Short mmCIF file of C-alpha atoms in Angstrom, two decimals:
data_model
loop_
_atom_site.label_atom_id
_atom_site.label_comp_id
_atom_site.label_asym_id
_atom_site.label_seq_id
_atom_site.Cartn_x
_atom_site.Cartn_y
_atom_site.Cartn_z
CA MET A 30 -36.53 -118.99 -204.94
CA GLU A 31 -37.58 -119.92 -208.45
CA ASP A 32 -36.87 -117.50 -211.32
CA LYS A 33 -39.98 -116.57 -213.23
CA GLU A 34 -39.47 -116.85 -216.98
CA ASN A 35 -39.26 -113.51 -218.76
CA VAL A 36 -41.44 -114.18 -221.80
CA ILE A 37 -40.11 -111.40 -224.04
CA VAL A 38 -36.47 -112.28 -223.28
CA THR A 39 -37.18 -115.93 -224.11
CA LEU A 40 -39.16 -115.13 -227.28
CA THR A 41 -36.52 -112.77 -228.66
CA PHE A 42 -33.70 -115.23 -227.89
CA LYS A 43 -35.52 -118.03 -229.74
CA PHE A 44 -36.27 -115.60 -232.59
CA ALA A 45 -32.56 -114.68 -232.82
CA LEU A 46 -31.69 -118.37 -233.12
CA GLU A 47 -34.21 -118.74 -235.97
CA ILE A 48 -32.81 -115.63 -237.67
CA ILE A 49 -29.30 -117.11 -237.50
CA LYS A 50 -30.54 -120.31 -239.19
CA TYR A 51 -32.41 -118.35 -241.87
CA CYS A 52 -29.39 -116.12 -242.55
CA GLU A 53 -27.14 -119.15 -242.86
CA SER A 54 -29.46 -120.47 -245.58
CA LEU A 55 -29.34 -117.05 -247.28
CA GLN A 56 -25.54 -117.13 -247.19
CA GLU A 57 -25.51 -120.63 -248.70
CA ASN A 58 -27.51 -119.15 -251.58
CA LYS A 59 -25.06 -116.24 -251.89
CA LYS A 60 -27.56 -113.66 -250.63
CA PHE A 61 -24.84 -112.05 -248.50
CA VAL A 62 -26.03 -108.42 -248.31
CA ILE A 63 -29.54 -109.24 -247.09
CA ALA A 64 -28.21 -112.00 -244.82
CA ASN A 65 -25.82 -109.59 -243.09
CA GLN A 66 -28.42 -106.84 -242.65
CA LEU A 67 -31.06 -109.25 -241.37
CA LEU A 68 -28.61 -110.97 -239.03
CA LYS A 69 -27.68 -107.63 -237.45
CA SER A 70 -31.21 -106.31 -236.97
CA GLY A 71 -32.81 -109.65 -236.10
CA THR A 72 -30.35 -110.49 -233.33
CA SER A 73 -30.24 -106.91 -232.07
CA VAL A 74 -33.91 -107.09 -231.05
CA GLY A 75 -33.19 -109.55 -228.24
CA ALA A 76 -29.85 -107.97 -227.35
CA ASN A 77 -31.53 -104.64 -226.58
CA ILE A 78 -34.28 -106.32 -224.59
CA ARG A 79 -31.70 -108.26 -222.62
CA GLU A 80 -29.85 -105.00 -221.98
CA ALA A 81 -33.08 -103.38 -220.77
CA GLN A 82 -33.31 -105.97 -218.00
CA ASN A 83 -30.44 -104.13 -216.28
CA ALA A 84 -31.59 -100.61 -217.10
CA GLU A 85 -30.42 -97.83 -214.81
CA SER A 86 -33.86 -96.20 -214.69
CA LYS A 87 -37.37 -96.50 -216.06
CA ALA A 88 -36.43 -94.00 -218.80
CA ASP A 89 -33.41 -96.14 -219.73
CA PHE A 90 -35.61 -99.26 -219.78
CA ILE A 91 -38.12 -97.57 -222.12
CA HIS A 92 -35.32 -96.23 -224.30
CA LYS A 93 -33.81 -99.69 -224.79
CA PHE A 94 -37.23 -101.13 -225.63
CA LYS A 95 -37.73 -98.31 -228.17
CA ILE A 96 -34.40 -99.20 -229.79
CA SER A 97 -35.62 -102.79 -229.92
CA ALA A 98 -38.86 -101.61 -231.58
CA LYS A 99 -36.80 -99.86 -234.28
CA GLU A 100 -34.76 -103.01 -234.85
CA ILE A 101 -38.03 -104.95 -235.15
CA GLU A 102 -39.21 -102.59 -237.91
CA GLU A 103 -35.92 -102.98 -239.75
CA THR A 104 -36.12 -106.77 -239.39
CA ILE A 105 -39.66 -106.77 -240.78
CA TYR A 106 -38.40 -104.73 -243.74
CA TRP A 107 -35.63 -107.24 -244.58
CA LEU A 108 -37.96 -110.22 -244.09
CA GLU A 109 -40.60 -108.68 -246.34
CA LEU A 110 -37.95 -108.07 -249.00
CA CYS A 111 -37.11 -111.76 -248.77
CA LYS A 112 -40.77 -112.73 -248.92
CA PHE A 113 -41.47 -110.74 -252.07
CA SER A 114 -38.18 -111.44 -253.89
CA ASP A 115 -37.68 -114.39 -256.18
CA ASN A 116 -35.47 -117.27 -255.08
CA TYR A 117 -35.49 -116.53 -251.34
CA PRO A 118 -36.46 -119.06 -248.65
CA ASN A 119 -39.93 -118.69 -247.15
CA ALA A 120 -39.95 -116.00 -244.44
CA ASP A 121 -43.63 -116.20 -243.38
CA GLU A 122 -42.99 -117.97 -240.06
CA LEU A 123 -40.31 -115.44 -239.11
CA ILE A 124 -42.60 -112.56 -240.08
CA ASP A 125 -45.34 -114.00 -237.84
CA GLN A 126 -42.87 -114.36 -234.96
CA VAL A 127 -41.49 -110.84 -235.26
CA ASN A 128 -45.00 -109.34 -235.53
CA ASN A 129 -45.93 -111.14 -232.30
CA ILE A 130 -42.76 -109.83 -230.63
CA SER A 131 -43.58 -106.34 -231.91
CA ARG A 132 -47.02 -106.40 -230.29
CA ILE A 133 -45.52 -107.44 -226.95
CA VAL A 134 -42.69 -104.89 -227.10
CA ASN A 135 -45.10 -102.07 -227.92
CA LYS A 136 -47.39 -103.14 -225.08
CA ILE A 137 -44.44 -103.13 -222.67
CA ILE A 138 -43.42 -99.63 -223.82
CA ILE A 139 -46.97 -98.28 -223.38
CA THR A 140 -47.41 -99.96 -219.97
CA SER A 141 -44.01 -98.75 -218.75
CA LYS A 142 -44.83 -95.15 -219.67
CA GLN A 143 -48.06 -95.31 -217.63
CA LYS A 144 -46.43 -96.49 -214.39
#
């Protein structure tokens, strides 16, 4: 039997890899505080979604997705700080990616509550 790709798991994993690269460039430029905060929140998004795949109940599944939604908001905050601060690498592509992930996560939360 062929495994069907889980789009949100794949998207958040790829996003985490991009966040790692971006944070490495921040660290090279001695932007350690932002890099550490962004690395934590940006990689946590996918970690919580991955955890939700083995949720003990529908409520647990929704809860883990809600945690992920909070991490998304924090990640957007750090990325927007980077975007509007001087001497930071361009964050527009990452902001687009995380906004797309946010729409999907919120849709999954809403749909899961209706079932």
